[in-house]
Amino acid sequence: MKKHFARCLAVLSLAAVAAGAGAQQAYPAKPIRWIVPYAAGGGSDFLARTVAQTLSTQVGQPVLVDNKPGGNTALAASETVRAAADGYTVLSADNGTLVFNPALYKSLSYNPTKDLAPVTLMGKFPMILVVGANSGFNSAKDFIAQARAKPGGINYASAGAGSPHHLAMELLKVEAKLFMVHVPYRGAAPALADVVGGQLPAMMVDLAAGSGFIKGGKVKALAVANPTRLPQLPDVPTFAELGYKNVEAAALVGVVVPSATPADVVTTLNRQLVAAINEPSVRTRMVDFGVEPVGNTPAQYAALLRSETERWHKLIRDLKITLD
């Protein structure tokens, strides 16, 4: 009888251990908090909410988008770093967060390479050179020629100092040997409004922010900073076609987690996110909004961040751009 009882206890103990192991593997087992470092309504917010909705359906858990703007995305990044490294806090991070900020600021409240682990690149927002409809510029060649002929005579707007929009124009300035004056705004919308109104002649903008203005004829798209023409703007040439093959720039928006997050959780989260991005209705919504869907592995995303860091840090150092 005692032997039988002991065997029963042993079986129950093994079952409990197996059940515990199964519970640990059942990620996600509770709601996921998805931090977005920008206010609601922008491109990053749209992308997070679009993917999060499908992700929630796929995993059977709520995915709660939490907008935390401030500090040029540093506020949200720091909050993510302080969160538990368990896969239940994720961050939408763009190249401002992961690439530009470390070069633009002497001190940051987070270290992107040490404190954050890449999960997947969700999508790209390619940059487009646009001018006001009444600016007098009819092509990118015309714009570059006039800017070259009048050093310092043309001002350009951006969505903010250190933004992809700002650095994309700085890249064009270097490659085309131009001198133009930067006028930063707090976001793409007010910058575009002044380009439309004629206060400033030009800016780099992503299609998500500029599509309505382009379609409405309020601004003219002159060239895209993308390796290929955009399907939404088939008649607009790339800078490479115009002889400036190095003028490639995009806002790159991906998902990262605290660096101590277990590898198996990162792998599971990556698989779930990529499945959500590849869901046909999600891809359609992204393309219609002006986003190029990606969905890659953590290793591929990390390699891209390394190459982007090398490329943009050199530009920032050479131009001595700082935001401190």
PDB file of C-alpha atoms in Angstrom:
ATOM      1  CA  MET A   1       0.000   0.000   0.000  1.00  0.00           C
ATOM      2  CA  LYS A   2       2.814   2.390   0.935  1.00  0.00           C
ATOM      3  CA  LYS A   3       4.652   1.571  -2.284  1.00  0.00           C
ATOM      4  CA  HIS A   4       1.512   2.221  -4.312  1.00  0.00           C
ATOM      5  CA  PHE A   5       0.969   5.538  -2.512  1.00  0.00           C
ATOM      6  CA  ALA A   6       4.583   6.563  -3.174  1.00  0.00           C
ATOM      7  CA  ARG A   7       4.242   5.712  -6.847  1.00  0.00           C
ATOM      8  CA  CYS A   8       1.093   7.845  -7.055  1.00  0.00           C
ATOM      9  CA  LEU A   9       2.896  10.785  -5.445  1.00  0.00           C
ATOM     10  CA  ALA A  10       5.768  10.410  -7.899  1.00  0.00           C
ATOM     11  CA  VAL A  11       3.380  10.386 -10.877  1.00  0.00           C
ATOM     12  CA  LEU A  12       1.555  13.442  -9.568  1.00  0.00           C
ATOM     13  CA  SER A  13       4.865  15.258  -9.013  1.00  0.00           C
ATOM     14  CA  LEU A  14       5.991  14.531 -12.571  1.00  0.00           C
ATOM     15  CA  ALA A  15       2.636  15.702 -13.898  1.00  0.00           C
ATOM     16  CA  ALA A  16       2.942  18.921 -11.912  1.00  0.00           C
ATOM     17  CA  VAL A  17       6.441  19.550 -13.262  1.00  0.00           C
ATOM     18  CA  ALA A  18       5.255  18.890 -16.830  1.00  0.00           C
ATOM     19  CA  ALA A  19       2.260  21.163 -16.339  1.00  0.00           C
ATOM     20  CA  GLY A  20       4.524  23.900 -14.979  1.00  0.00           C
ATOM     21  CA  ALA A  21       6.866  23.591 -17.945  1.00  0.00           C
ATOM     22  CA  GLY A  22       3.917  23.738 -20.311  1.00  0.00           C
ATOM     23  CA  ALA A  23       2.612  26.847 -18.587  1.00  0.00           C
ATOM     24  CA  GLN A  24       5.988  28.543 -18.951  1.00  0.00           C
ATOM     25  CA  GLN A  25       5.998  27.807 -22.673  1.00  0.00           C
ATOM     26  CA  ALA A  26       2.475  29.100 -23.236  1.00  0.00           C
ATOM     27  CA  TYR A  27       3.575  32.570 -24.298  1.00  0.00           C
ATOM     28  CA  PRO A  28       1.662  34.804 -24.413  1.00  0.00           C
ATOM     29  CA  ALA A  29      -0.478  33.906 -21.422  1.00  0.00           C
ATOM     30  CA  LYS A  30      -1.606  37.467 -20.596  1.00  0.00           C
ATOM     31  CA  PRO A  31      -2.085  40.858 -22.326  1.00  0.00           C
ATOM     32  CA  ILE A  32       0.857  42.428 -24.177  1.00  0.00           C
ATOM     33  CA  ARG A  33       1.639  46.122 -23.762  1.00  0.00           C
ATOM     34  CA  TRP A  34       2.818  47.718 -27.004  1.00  0.00           C
ATOM     35  CA  ILE A  35       4.507  51.087 -26.442  1.00  0.00           C
ATOM     36  CA  VAL A  36       4.516  53.599 -29.312  1.00  0.00           C
ATOM     37  CA  PRO A  37       6.892  56.577 -28.889  1.00  0.00           C
ATOM     38  CA  TYR A  38       4.650  58.967 -30.824  1.00  0.00           C
ATOM     39  CA  ALA A  39       1.204  60.476 -30.377  1.00  0.00           C
ATOM     40  CA  ALA A  40      -1.852  58.661 -31.716  1.00  0.00           C
ATOM     41  CA  GLY A  41      -2.678  59.188 -35.380  1.00  0.00           C
ATOM     42  CA  GLY A  42       0.791  59.098 -36.960  1.00  0.00           C
ATOM     43  CA  GLY A  43       2.456  56.492 -39.147  1.00  0.00           C
ATOM     44  CA  SER A  44       4.074  54.535 -36.309  1.00  0.00           C
ATOM     45  CA  ASP A  45       0.802  54.508 -34.391  1.00  0.00           C
ATOM     46  CA  PHE A  46      -1.120  53.293 -37.460  1.00  0.00           C
ATOM     47  CA  LEU A  47       1.401  50.519 -38.051  1.00  0.00           C
ATOM     48  CA  ALA A  48       1.362  49.330 -34.430  1.00  0.00           C
ATOM     49  CA  ARG A  49      -2.421  49.317 -34.188  1.00  0.00           C
ATOM     50  CA  THR A  50      -2.852  47.578 -37.544  1.00  0.00           C
ATOM     51  CA  VAL A  51      -0.444  44.761 -36.669  1.00  0.00           C
ATOM     52  CA  ALA A  52      -1.525  44.585 -33.004  1.00  0.00           C
ATOM     53  CA  GLN A  53      -5.154  43.989 -33.896  1.00  0.00           C
ATOM     54  CA  THR A  54      -4.321  40.911 -35.970  1.00  0.00           C
ATOM     55  CA  LEU A  55      -1.667  39.757 -33.485  1.00  0.00           C
ATOM     56  CA  SER A  56      -4.262  39.851 -30.703  1.00  0.00           C
ATOM     57  CA  THR A  57      -6.643  37.679 -32.717  1.00  0.00           C
ATOM     58  CA  GLN A  58      -3.891  35.193 -33.557  1.00  0.00           C
ATOM     59  CA  VAL A  59      -2.569  34.721 -30.011  1.00  0.00           C
ATOM     60  CA  GLY A  60      -5.883  35.039 -28.184  1.00  0.00           C
ATOM     61  CA  GLN A  61      -4.670  37.795 -25.861  1.00  0.00           C
ATOM     62  CA  PRO A  62      -5.294  41.561 -25.768  1.00  0.00           C
ATOM     63  CA  VAL A  63      -2.513  43.704 -27.261  1.00  0.00           C
ATOM     64  CA  LEU A  64      -2.777  47.150 -25.714  1.00  0.00           C
ATOM     65  CA  VAL A  65      -1.190  50.058 -27.617  1.00  0.00           C
ATOM     66  CA  ASP A  66       0.206  52.703 -25.249  1.00  0.00           C
ATOM     67  CA  ASN A  67       1.321  56.030 -26.768  1.00  0.00           C
ATOM     68  CA  LYS A  68       4.299  57.560 -24.926  1.00  0.00           C
ATOM     69  CA  PRO A  69       5.659  60.498 -26.966  1.00  0.00           C
ATOM     70  CA  GLY A  70       8.552  62.633 -25.750  1.00  0.00           C
ATOM     71  CA  GLY A  71      12.306  63.033 -25.712  1.00  0.00           C
ATOM     72  CA  ASN A  72      12.669  62.274 -29.430  1.00  0.00           C
ATOM     73  CA  THR A  73      11.401  58.714 -28.632  1.00  0.00           C
ATOM     74  CA  ALA A  74      13.795  58.355 -25.656  1.00  0.00           C
ATOM     75  CA  LEU A  75      10.964  58.458 -23.101  1.00  0.00           C
ATOM     76  CA  ALA A  76       9.285  55.349 -24.535  1.00  0.00           C
ATOM     77  CA  ALA A  77      12.611  53.579 -25.069  1.00  0.00           C
ATOM     78  CA  SER A  78      13.660  54.144 -21.455  1.00  0.00           C
ATOM     79  CA  GLU A  79      10.312  52.891 -20.168  1.00  0.00           C
ATOM     80  CA  THR A  80      10.687  49.736 -22.247  1.00  0.00           C
ATOM     81  CA  VAL A  81      14.208  49.145 -20.932  1.00  0.00           C
ATOM     82  CA  ARG A  82      12.911  49.352 -17.337  1.00  0.00           C
ATOM     83  CA  ALA A  83      10.085  46.886 -18.007  1.00  0.00           C
ATOM     84  CA  ALA A  84      10.243  43.201 -17.116  1.00  0.00           C
ATOM     85  CA  ALA A  85      12.119  41.232 -19.790  1.00  0.00           C
ATOM     86  CA  ASP A  86       9.350  38.694 -20.306  1.00  0.00           C
ATOM     87  CA  GLY A  87       7.926  39.544 -23.729  1.00  0.00           C
ATOM     88  CA  TYR A  88       4.897  41.360 -22.338  1.00  0.00           C
ATOM     89  CA  THR A  89       6.251  44.850 -23.050  1.00  0.00           C
ATOM     90  CA  VAL A  90       7.261  45.625 -26.633  1.00  0.00           C
ATOM     91  CA  LEU A  91       8.278  48.876 -28.301  1.00  0.00           C
ATOM     92  CA  SER A  92       7.717  50.266 -31.777  1.00  0.00           C
ATOM     93  CA  ALA A  93      11.183  51.594 -32.565  1.00  0.00           C
ATOM     94  CA  ASP A  94      12.248  53.519 -35.637  1.00  0.00           C
ATOM     95  CA  ASN A  95      15.709  54.446 -36.836  1.00  0.00           C
ATOM     96  CA  GLY A  96      15.501  57.592 -34.736  1.00  0.00           C
ATOM     97  CA  THR A  97      15.320  55.442 -31.607  1.00  0.00           C
ATOM     98  CA  LEU A  98      17.852  52.814 -32.622  1.00  0.00           C
ATOM     99  CA  VAL A  99      20.224  54.529 -35.053  1.00  0.00           C
ATOM    100  CA  PHE A 100      20.128  58.343 -34.989  1.00  0.00           C
ATOM    101  CA  ASN A 101      19.736  59.204 -31.290  1.00  0.00           C
ATOM    102  CA  PRO A 102      23.047  57.671 -30.131  1.00  0.00           C
ATOM    103  CA  ALA A 103      24.892  59.868 -32.629  1.00  0.00           C
ATOM    104  CA  LEU A 104      22.795  62.997 -32.059  1.00  0.00           C
ATOM    105  CA  TYR A 105      22.949  63.052 -28.254  1.00  0.00           C
ATOM    106  CA  LYS A 106      26.062  62.889 -26.086  1.00  0.00           C
ATOM    107  CA  SER A 107      24.087  61.150 -23.352  1.00  0.00           C
ATOM    108  CA  LEU A 108      20.975  58.999 -23.626  1.00  0.00           C
ATOM    109  CA  SER A 109      18.824  57.351 -20.977  1.00  0.00           C
ATOM    110  CA  TYR A 110      19.160  54.045 -22.841  1.00  0.00           C
ATOM    111  CA  ASN A 111      21.670  52.201 -25.009  1.00  0.00           C
ATOM    112  CA  PRO A 112      19.925  50.701 -28.052  1.00  0.00           C
ATOM    113  CA  THR A 113      22.480  47.953 -28.663  1.00  0.00           C
ATOM    114  CA  LYS A 114      22.871  46.901 -25.014  1.00  0.00           C
ATOM    115  CA  ASP A 115      19.395  47.523 -23.621  1.00  0.00           C
ATOM    116  CA  LEU A 116      17.085  46.515 -26.477  1.00  0.00           C
ATOM    117  CA  ALA A 117      16.812  43.337 -28.548  1.00  0.00           C
ATOM    118  CA  PRO A 118      15.441  43.424 -32.135  1.00  0.00           C
ATOM    119  CA  VAL A 119      12.433  41.227 -32.901  1.00  0.00           C
ATOM    120  CA  THR A 120      11.424  42.181 -36.440  1.00  0.00           C
ATOM    121  CA  LEU A 121      11.345  45.092 -38.857  1.00  0.00           C
ATOM    122  CA  MET A 122       7.662  45.674 -39.570  1.00  0.00           C
ATOM    123  CA  GLY A 123       7.901  48.114 -42.455  1.00  0.00           C
ATOM    124  CA  LYS A 124       9.645  50.904 -44.311  1.00  0.00           C
ATOM    125  CA  PHE A 125       8.371  54.428 -44.950  1.00  0.00           C
ATOM    126  CA  PRO A 126      10.440  55.549 -47.996  1.00  0.00           C
ATOM    127  CA  MET A 127      11.261  59.265 -48.192  1.00  0.00           C
ATOM    128  CA  ILE A 128      10.076  61.436 -51.069  1.00  0.00           C
ATOM    129  CA  LEU A 129      11.271  64.885 -52.146  1.00  0.00           C
ATOM    130  CA  VAL A 130       8.202  67.101 -52.449  1.00  0.00           C
ATOM    131  CA  VAL A 131       7.771  70.784 -53.295  1.00  0.00           C
ATOM    132  CA  GLY A 132       4.826  73.133 -53.103  1.00  0.00           C
ATOM    133  CA  ALA A 133       2.521  73.110 -56.111  1.00  0.00           C
ATOM    134  CA  ASN A 134       3.343  76.784 -56.775  1.00  0.00           C
ATOM    135  CA  SER A 135       7.043  76.577 -55.909  1.00  0.00           C
ATOM    136  CA  GLY A 136       8.166  76.813 -59.533  1.00  0.00           C
ATOM    137  CA  PHE A 137      10.103  73.530 -59.403  1.00  0.00           C
ATOM    138  CA  ASN A 138       9.008  71.041 -62.043  1.00  0.00           C
ATOM    139  CA  SER A 139      11.508  68.220 -61.542  1.00  0.00           C
ATOM    140  CA  ALA A 140      14.180  67.009 -59.155  1.00  0.00           C
ATOM    141  CA  LYS A 141      16.874  68.033 -61.642  1.00  0.00           C
ATOM    142  CA  ASP A 142      15.394  71.523 -61.751  1.00  0.00           C
ATOM    143  CA  PHE A 143      15.257  71.720 -57.950  1.00  0.00           C
ATOM    144  CA  ILE A 144      18.865  70.535 -57.545  1.00  0.00           C
ATOM    145  CA  ALA A 145      20.107  72.898 -60.252  1.00  0.00           C
ATOM    146  CA  GLN A 146      18.437  75.923 -58.674  1.00  0.00           C
ATOM    147  CA  ALA A 147      19.573  74.983 -55.174  1.00  0.00           C
ATOM    148  CA  ARG A 148      23.128  74.584 -56.439  1.00  0.00           C
ATOM    149  CA  ALA A 149      22.958  77.948 -58.185  1.00  0.00           C
ATOM    150  CA  LYS A 150      21.768  79.712 -55.024  1.00  0.00           C
ATOM    151  CA  PRO A 151      23.781  78.407 -52.050  1.00  0.00           C
ATOM    152  CA  GLY A 152      21.811  79.151 -48.883  1.00  0.00           C
ATOM    153  CA  GLY A 153      18.965  80.594 -50.926  1.00  0.00           C
ATOM    154  CA  ILE A 154      16.545  77.703 -50.359  1.00  0.00           C
ATOM    155  CA  ASN A 155      15.158  76.654 -46.994  1.00  0.00           C
ATOM    156  CA  TYR A 156      13.637  73.237 -46.418  1.00  0.00           C
ATOM    157  CA  ALA A 157      11.221  71.930 -43.824  1.00  0.00           C
ATOM    158  CA  SER A 158      11.410  68.708 -41.835  1.00  0.00           C
ATOM    159  CA  ALA A 159       9.307  66.768 -39.354  1.00  0.00           C
ATOM    160  CA  GLY A 160      11.875  67.598 -36.686  1.00  0.00           C
ATOM    161  CA  ALA A 161      15.590  67.847 -36.036  1.00  0.00           C
ATOM    162  CA  GLY A 162      17.124  64.399 -36.159  1.00  0.00           C
ATOM    163  CA  SER A 163      14.106  62.852 -37.885  1.00  0.00           C
ATOM    164  CA  PRO A 164      14.465  60.576 -40.939  1.00  0.00           C
ATOM    165  CA  HIS A 165      12.958  63.436 -42.967  1.00  0.00           C
ATOM    166  CA  HIS A 166      15.701  65.807 -41.811  1.00  0.00           C
ATOM    167  CA  LEU A 167      18.583  63.405 -42.358  1.00  0.00           C
ATOM    168  CA  ALA A 168      17.263  62.304 -45.754  1.00  0.00           C
ATOM    169  CA  MET A 169      17.557  65.898 -46.998  1.00  0.00           C
ATOM    170  CA  GLU A 170      20.988  66.240 -45.419  1.00  0.00           C
ATOM    171  CA  LEU A 171      22.027  63.136 -47.338  1.00  0.00           C
ATOM    172  CA  LEU A 172      20.779  64.683 -50.586  1.00  0.00           C
ATOM    173  CA  LYS A 173      22.674  67.882 -49.774  1.00  0.00           C
ATOM    174  CA  VAL A 174      25.918  65.944 -49.385  1.00  0.00           C
ATOM    175  CA  GLU A 175      25.469  63.784 -52.476  1.00  0.00           C
ATOM    176  CA  ALA A 176      24.322  66.655 -54.718  1.00  0.00           C
ATOM    177  CA  LYS A 177      26.726  69.205 -53.147  1.00  0.00           C
ATOM    178  CA  LEU A 178      24.004  71.614 -52.062  1.00  0.00           C
ATOM    179  CA  PHE A 179      23.772  74.205 -49.298  1.00  0.00           C
ATOM    180  CA  MET A 180      20.231  74.644 -47.990  1.00  0.00           C
ATOM    181  CA  VAL A 181      18.933  75.850 -44.626  1.00  0.00           C
ATOM    182  CA  HIS A 182      17.032  73.457 -42.372  1.00  0.00           C
ATOM    183  CA  VAL A 183      13.804  74.602 -40.688  1.00  0.00           C
ATOM    184  CA  PRO A 184      12.574  71.905 -38.249  1.00  0.00           C
ATOM    185  CA  TYR A 185       8.912  71.503 -37.285  1.00  0.00           C
ATOM    186  CA  ARG A 186       7.149  69.429 -34.634  1.00  0.00           C
ATOM    187  CA  GLY A 187       5.907  66.707 -36.958  1.00  0.00           C
ATOM    188  CA  ALA A 188       5.336  66.163 -40.651  1.00  0.00           C
ATOM    189  CA  ALA A 189       1.828  67.661 -40.724  1.00  0.00           C
ATOM    190  CA  PRO A 190       2.763  71.263 -39.799  1.00  0.00           C
ATOM    191  CA  ALA A 191       5.834  71.089 -42.047  1.00  0.00           C
ATOM    192  CA  LEU A 192       3.712  69.964 -44.990  1.00  0.00           C
ATOM    193  CA  ALA A 193       1.165  72.677 -44.252  1.00  0.00           C
ATOM    194  CA  ASP A 194       3.825  75.347 -44.672  1.00  0.00           C
ATOM    195  CA  VAL A 195       5.175  73.735 -47.850  1.00  0.00           C
ATOM    196  CA  VAL A 196       1.625  73.733 -49.230  1.00  0.00           C
ATOM    197  CA  GLY A 197       1.190  77.355 -48.140  1.00  0.00           C
ATOM    198  CA  GLY A 198       4.418  78.452 -49.791  1.00  0.00           C
ATOM    199  CA  GLN A 199       6.231  79.496 -46.607  1.00  0.00           C
ATOM    200  CA  LEU A 200       8.923  76.938 -47.465  1.00  0.00           C
ATOM    201  CA  PRO A 201       9.492  75.371 -50.873  1.00  0.00           C
ATOM    202  CA  ALA A 202      10.443  71.774 -50.126  1.00  0.00           C
ATOM    203  CA  MET A 203      10.854  68.870 -47.729  1.00  0.00           C
ATOM    204  CA  MET A 204      11.434  65.134 -47.593  1.00  0.00           C
ATOM    205  CA  VAL A 205       8.302  63.304 -46.498  1.00  0.00           C
ATOM    206  CA  ASP A 206       7.142  59.713 -46.241  1.00  0.00           C
ATOM    207  CA  LEU A 207       4.226  58.582 -48.385  1.00  0.00           C
ATOM    208  CA  ALA A 208       2.062  57.825 -45.355  1.00  0.00           C
ATOM    209  CA  ALA A 209       2.154  61.485 -44.305  1.00  0.00           C
ATOM    210  CA  GLY A 210       2.276  63.024 -47.774  1.00  0.00           C
ATOM    211  CA  SER A 211      -0.015  60.832 -49.866  1.00  0.00           C
ATOM    212  CA  GLY A 212      -3.129  62.969 -49.452  1.00  0.00           C
ATOM    213  CA  PHE A 213      -1.231  66.156 -50.313  1.00  0.00           C
ATOM    214  CA  ILE A 214       0.359  64.515 -53.368  1.00  0.00           C
ATOM    215  CA  LYS A 215      -2.915  63.052 -54.647  1.00  0.00           C
ATOM    216  CA  GLY A 216      -4.680  66.350 -54.017  1.00  0.00           C
ATOM    217  CA  GLY A 217      -2.113  68.265 -56.067  1.00  0.00           C
ATOM    218  CA  LYS A 218      -1.081  70.420 -53.109  1.00  0.00           C
ATOM    219  CA  VAL A 219       2.522  69.267 -53.377  1.00  0.00           C
ATOM    220  CA  LYS A 220       4.509  67.732 -56.230  1.00  0.00           C
ATOM    221  CA  ALA A 221       6.561  64.582 -55.719  1.00  0.00           C
ATOM    222  CA  LEU A 222       9.884  65.001 -57.534  1.00  0.00           C
ATOM    223  CA  ALA A 223      11.951  61.926 -56.581  1.00  0.00           C
ATOM    224  CA  VAL A 224      11.899  58.968 -54.180  1.00  0.00           C
ATOM    225  CA  ALA A 225      14.819  57.989 -51.946  1.00  0.00           C
ATOM    226  CA  ASN A 226      14.201  54.299 -52.585  1.00  0.00           C
ATOM    227  CA  PRO A 227      16.072  51.665 -54.625  1.00  0.00           C
ATOM    228  CA  THR A 228      13.015  51.243 -56.873  1.00  0.00           C
ATOM    229  CA  ARG A 229      10.068  53.371 -57.875  1.00  0.00           C
ATOM    230  CA  LEU A 230       7.107  53.222 -55.520  1.00  0.00           C
ATOM    231  CA  PRO A 231       4.040  51.391 -56.872  1.00  0.00           C
ATOM    232  CA  GLN A 232       1.870  54.228 -55.557  1.00  0.00           C
ATOM    233  CA  LEU A 233       3.957  56.797 -57.528  1.00  0.00           C
ATOM    234  CA  PRO A 234       5.030  54.951 -60.686  1.00  0.00           C
ATOM    235  CA  ASP A 235       5.839  58.156 -62.592  1.00  0.00           C
ATOM    236  CA  VAL A 236       8.178  59.571 -59.934  1.00  0.00           C
ATOM    237  CA  PRO A 237      11.856  58.642 -60.519  1.00  0.00           C
ATOM    238  CA  THR A 238      14.284  57.398 -57.916  1.00  0.00           C
ATOM    239  CA  PHE A 239      17.314  59.481 -57.014  1.00  0.00           C
ATOM    240  CA  ALA A 240      19.442  56.654 -58.411  1.00  0.00           C
ATOM    241  CA  GLU A 241      17.847  57.216 -61.820  1.00  0.00           C
ATOM    242  CA  LEU A 242      18.934  60.854 -61.553  1.00  0.00           C
ATOM    243  CA  GLY A 243      22.531  59.904 -60.796  1.00  0.00           C
ATOM    244  CA  TYR A 244      22.450  59.940 -56.975  1.00  0.00           C
ATOM    245  CA  LYS A 245      22.549  56.240 -56.152  1.00  0.00           C
ATOM    246  CA  ASN A 246      23.460  56.788 -52.490  1.00  0.00           C
ATOM    247  CA  VAL A 247      20.360  58.853 -51.739  1.00  0.00           C
ATOM    248  CA  GLU A 248      18.306  56.138 -50.086  1.00  0.00           C
ATOM    249  CA  ALA A 249      16.395  56.956 -46.922  1.00  0.00           C
ATOM    250  CA  ALA A 250      13.350  55.640 -45.121  1.00  0.00           C
ATOM    251  CA  ALA A 251      11.793  55.598 -41.706  1.00  0.00           C
ATOM    252  CA  LEU A 252      12.326  52.002 -40.546  1.00  0.00           C
ATOM    253  CA  VAL A 253       9.819  50.902 -37.931  1.00  0.00           C
ATOM    254  CA  GLY A 254      10.281  47.641 -36.072  1.00  0.00           C
ATOM    255  CA  VAL A 255       9.594  45.928 -32.772  1.00  0.00           C
ATOM    256  CA  VAL A 256      12.154  45.583 -29.964  1.00  0.00           C
ATOM    257  CA  VAL A 257      12.029  44.211 -26.415  1.00  0.00           C
ATOM    258  CA  PRO A 258      14.250  44.513 -23.331  1.00  0.00           C
ATOM    259  CA  SER A 259      17.574  42.833 -24.095  1.00  0.00           C
ATOM    260  CA  ALA A 260      17.267  40.221 -21.317  1.00  0.00           C
ATOM    261  CA  THR A 261      14.085  38.775 -22.843  1.00  0.00           C
ATOM    262  CA  PRO A 262      14.550  34.980 -23.212  1.00  0.00           C
ATOM    263  CA  ALA A 263      15.530  33.854 -26.718  1.00  0.00           C
ATOM    264  CA  ASP A 264      12.588  31.453 -26.988  1.00  0.00           C
ATOM    265  CA  VAL A 265      10.159  34.280 -26.206  1.00  0.00           C
ATOM    266  CA  VAL A 266      11.793  36.498 -28.842  1.00  0.00           C
ATOM    267  CA  THR A 267      11.530  33.648 -31.362  1.00  0.00           C
ATOM    268  CA  THR A 268       7.858  33.081 -30.574  1.00  0.00           C
ATOM    269  CA  LEU A 269       7.047  36.783 -30.703  1.00  0.00           C
ATOM    270  CA  ASN A 270       8.894  37.123 -34.009  1.00  0.00           C
ATOM    271  CA  ARG A 271       6.928  34.239 -35.517  1.00  0.00           C
ATOM    272  CA  GLN A 272       3.633  35.735 -34.344  1.00  0.00           C
ATOM    273  CA  LEU A 273       4.452  39.246 -35.566  1.00  0.00           C
ATOM    274  CA  VAL A 274       5.639  38.083 -38.983  1.00  0.00           C
ATOM    275  CA  ALA A 275       2.458  36.032 -39.375  1.00  0.00           C
ATOM    276  CA  ALA A 276       0.380  39.123 -38.544  1.00  0.00           C
ATOM    277  CA  ILE A 277       2.338  41.314 -41.001  1.00  0.00           C
ATOM    278  CA  ASN A 278       1.917  38.702 -43.758  1.00  0.00           C
ATOM    279  CA  GLU A 279      -1.834  38.402 -43.233  1.00  0.00           C
ATOM    280  CA  PRO A 280      -3.218  39.634 -46.610  1.00  0.00           C
ATOM    281  CA  SER A 281      -5.578  42.260 -45.193  1.00  0.00           C
ATOM    282  CA  VAL A 282      -2.796  43.700 -43.021  1.00  0.00           C
ATOM    283  CA  ARG A 283      -0.378  43.895 -45.962  1.00  0.00           C
ATOM    284  CA  THR A 284      -3.033  45.614 -48.065  1.00  0.00           C
ATOM    285  CA  ARG A 285      -3.713  48.187 -45.363  1.00  0.00           C
ATOM    286  CA  MET A 286      -0.002  48.845 -44.956  1.00  0.00           C
ATOM    287  CA  VAL A 287       0.617  49.312 -48.690  1.00  0.00           C
ATOM    288  CA  ASP A 288      -2.454  51.535 -49.055  1.00  0.00           C
ATOM    289  CA  PHE A 289      -1.157  53.680 -46.203  1.00  0.00           C
ATOM    290  CA  GLY A 290       2.256  54.035 -47.831  1.00  0.00           C
ATOM    291  CA  VAL A 291       4.249  51.432 -45.899  1.00  0.00           C
ATOM    292  CA  GLU A 292       6.429  48.748 -47.479  1.00  0.00           C
ATOM    293  CA  PRO A 293       5.735  45.609 -45.388  1.00  0.00           C
ATOM    294  CA  VAL A 294       8.777  43.586 -44.292  1.00  0.00           C
ATOM    295  CA  GLY A 295       8.617  41.090 -41.420  1.00  0.00           C
ATOM    296  CA  ASN A 296      12.101  39.568 -41.076  1.00  0.00           C
ATOM    297  CA  THR A 297      14.093  37.600 -38.499  1.00  0.00           C
ATOM    298  CA  PRO A 298      15.766  39.121 -35.416  1.00  0.00           C
ATOM    299  CA  ALA A 299      19.179  38.406 -36.993  1.00  0.00           C
ATOM    300  CA  GLN A 300      18.231  40.137 -40.254  1.00  0.00           C
ATOM    301  CA  TYR A 301      16.838  43.116 -38.380  1.00  0.00           C
ATOM    302  CA  ALA A 302      19.997  43.338 -36.250  1.00  0.00           C
ATOM    303  CA  ALA A 303      22.213  43.228 -39.356  1.00  0.00           C
ATOM    304  CA  LEU A 304      20.187  46.021 -40.960  1.00  0.00           C
ATOM    305  CA  LEU A 305      20.516  48.161 -37.837  1.00  0.00           C
ATOM    306  CA  ARG A 306      24.288  47.667 -37.824  1.00  0.00           C
ATOM    307  CA  SER A 307      24.638  48.741 -41.460  1.00  0.00           C
ATOM    308  CA  GLU A 308      22.280  51.692 -40.977  1.00  0.00           C
ATOM    309  CA  THR A 309      24.202  52.789 -37.892  1.00  0.00           C
ATOM    310  CA  GLU A 310      27.486  52.779 -39.785  1.00  0.00           C
ATOM    311  CA  ARG A 311      26.018  54.724 -42.711  1.00  0.00           C
ATOM    312  CA  TRP A 312      24.136  57.395 -40.785  1.00  0.00           C
ATOM    313  CA  HIS A 313      26.648  57.908 -37.972  1.00  0.00           C
ATOM    314  CA  LYS A 314      29.271  58.779 -40.573  1.00  0.00           C
ATOM    315  CA  LEU A 315      26.942  61.394 -42.103  1.00  0.00           C
ATOM    316  CA  ILE A 316      26.060  62.852 -38.696  1.00  0.00           C
ATOM    317  CA  ARG A 317      29.732  63.008 -37.665  1.00  0.00           C
ATOM    318  CA  ASP A 318      30.819  64.535 -40.964  1.00  0.00           C
ATOM    319  CA  LEU A 319      28.135  67.240 -40.759  1.00  0.00           C
ATOM    320  CA  LYS A 320      28.682  67.733 -37.000  1.00  0.00           C
ATOM    321  CA  ILE A 321      24.938  67.492 -36.329  1.00  0.00           C
ATOM    322  CA  THR A 322      24.094  67.442 -32.622  1.00  0.00           C
ATOM    323  CA  LEU A 323      20.900  67.913 -30.620  1.00  0.00           C
ATOM    324  CA  ASP A 324      22.482  68.425 -27.180  1.00  0.00           C
TER     325      ASP A 324
END
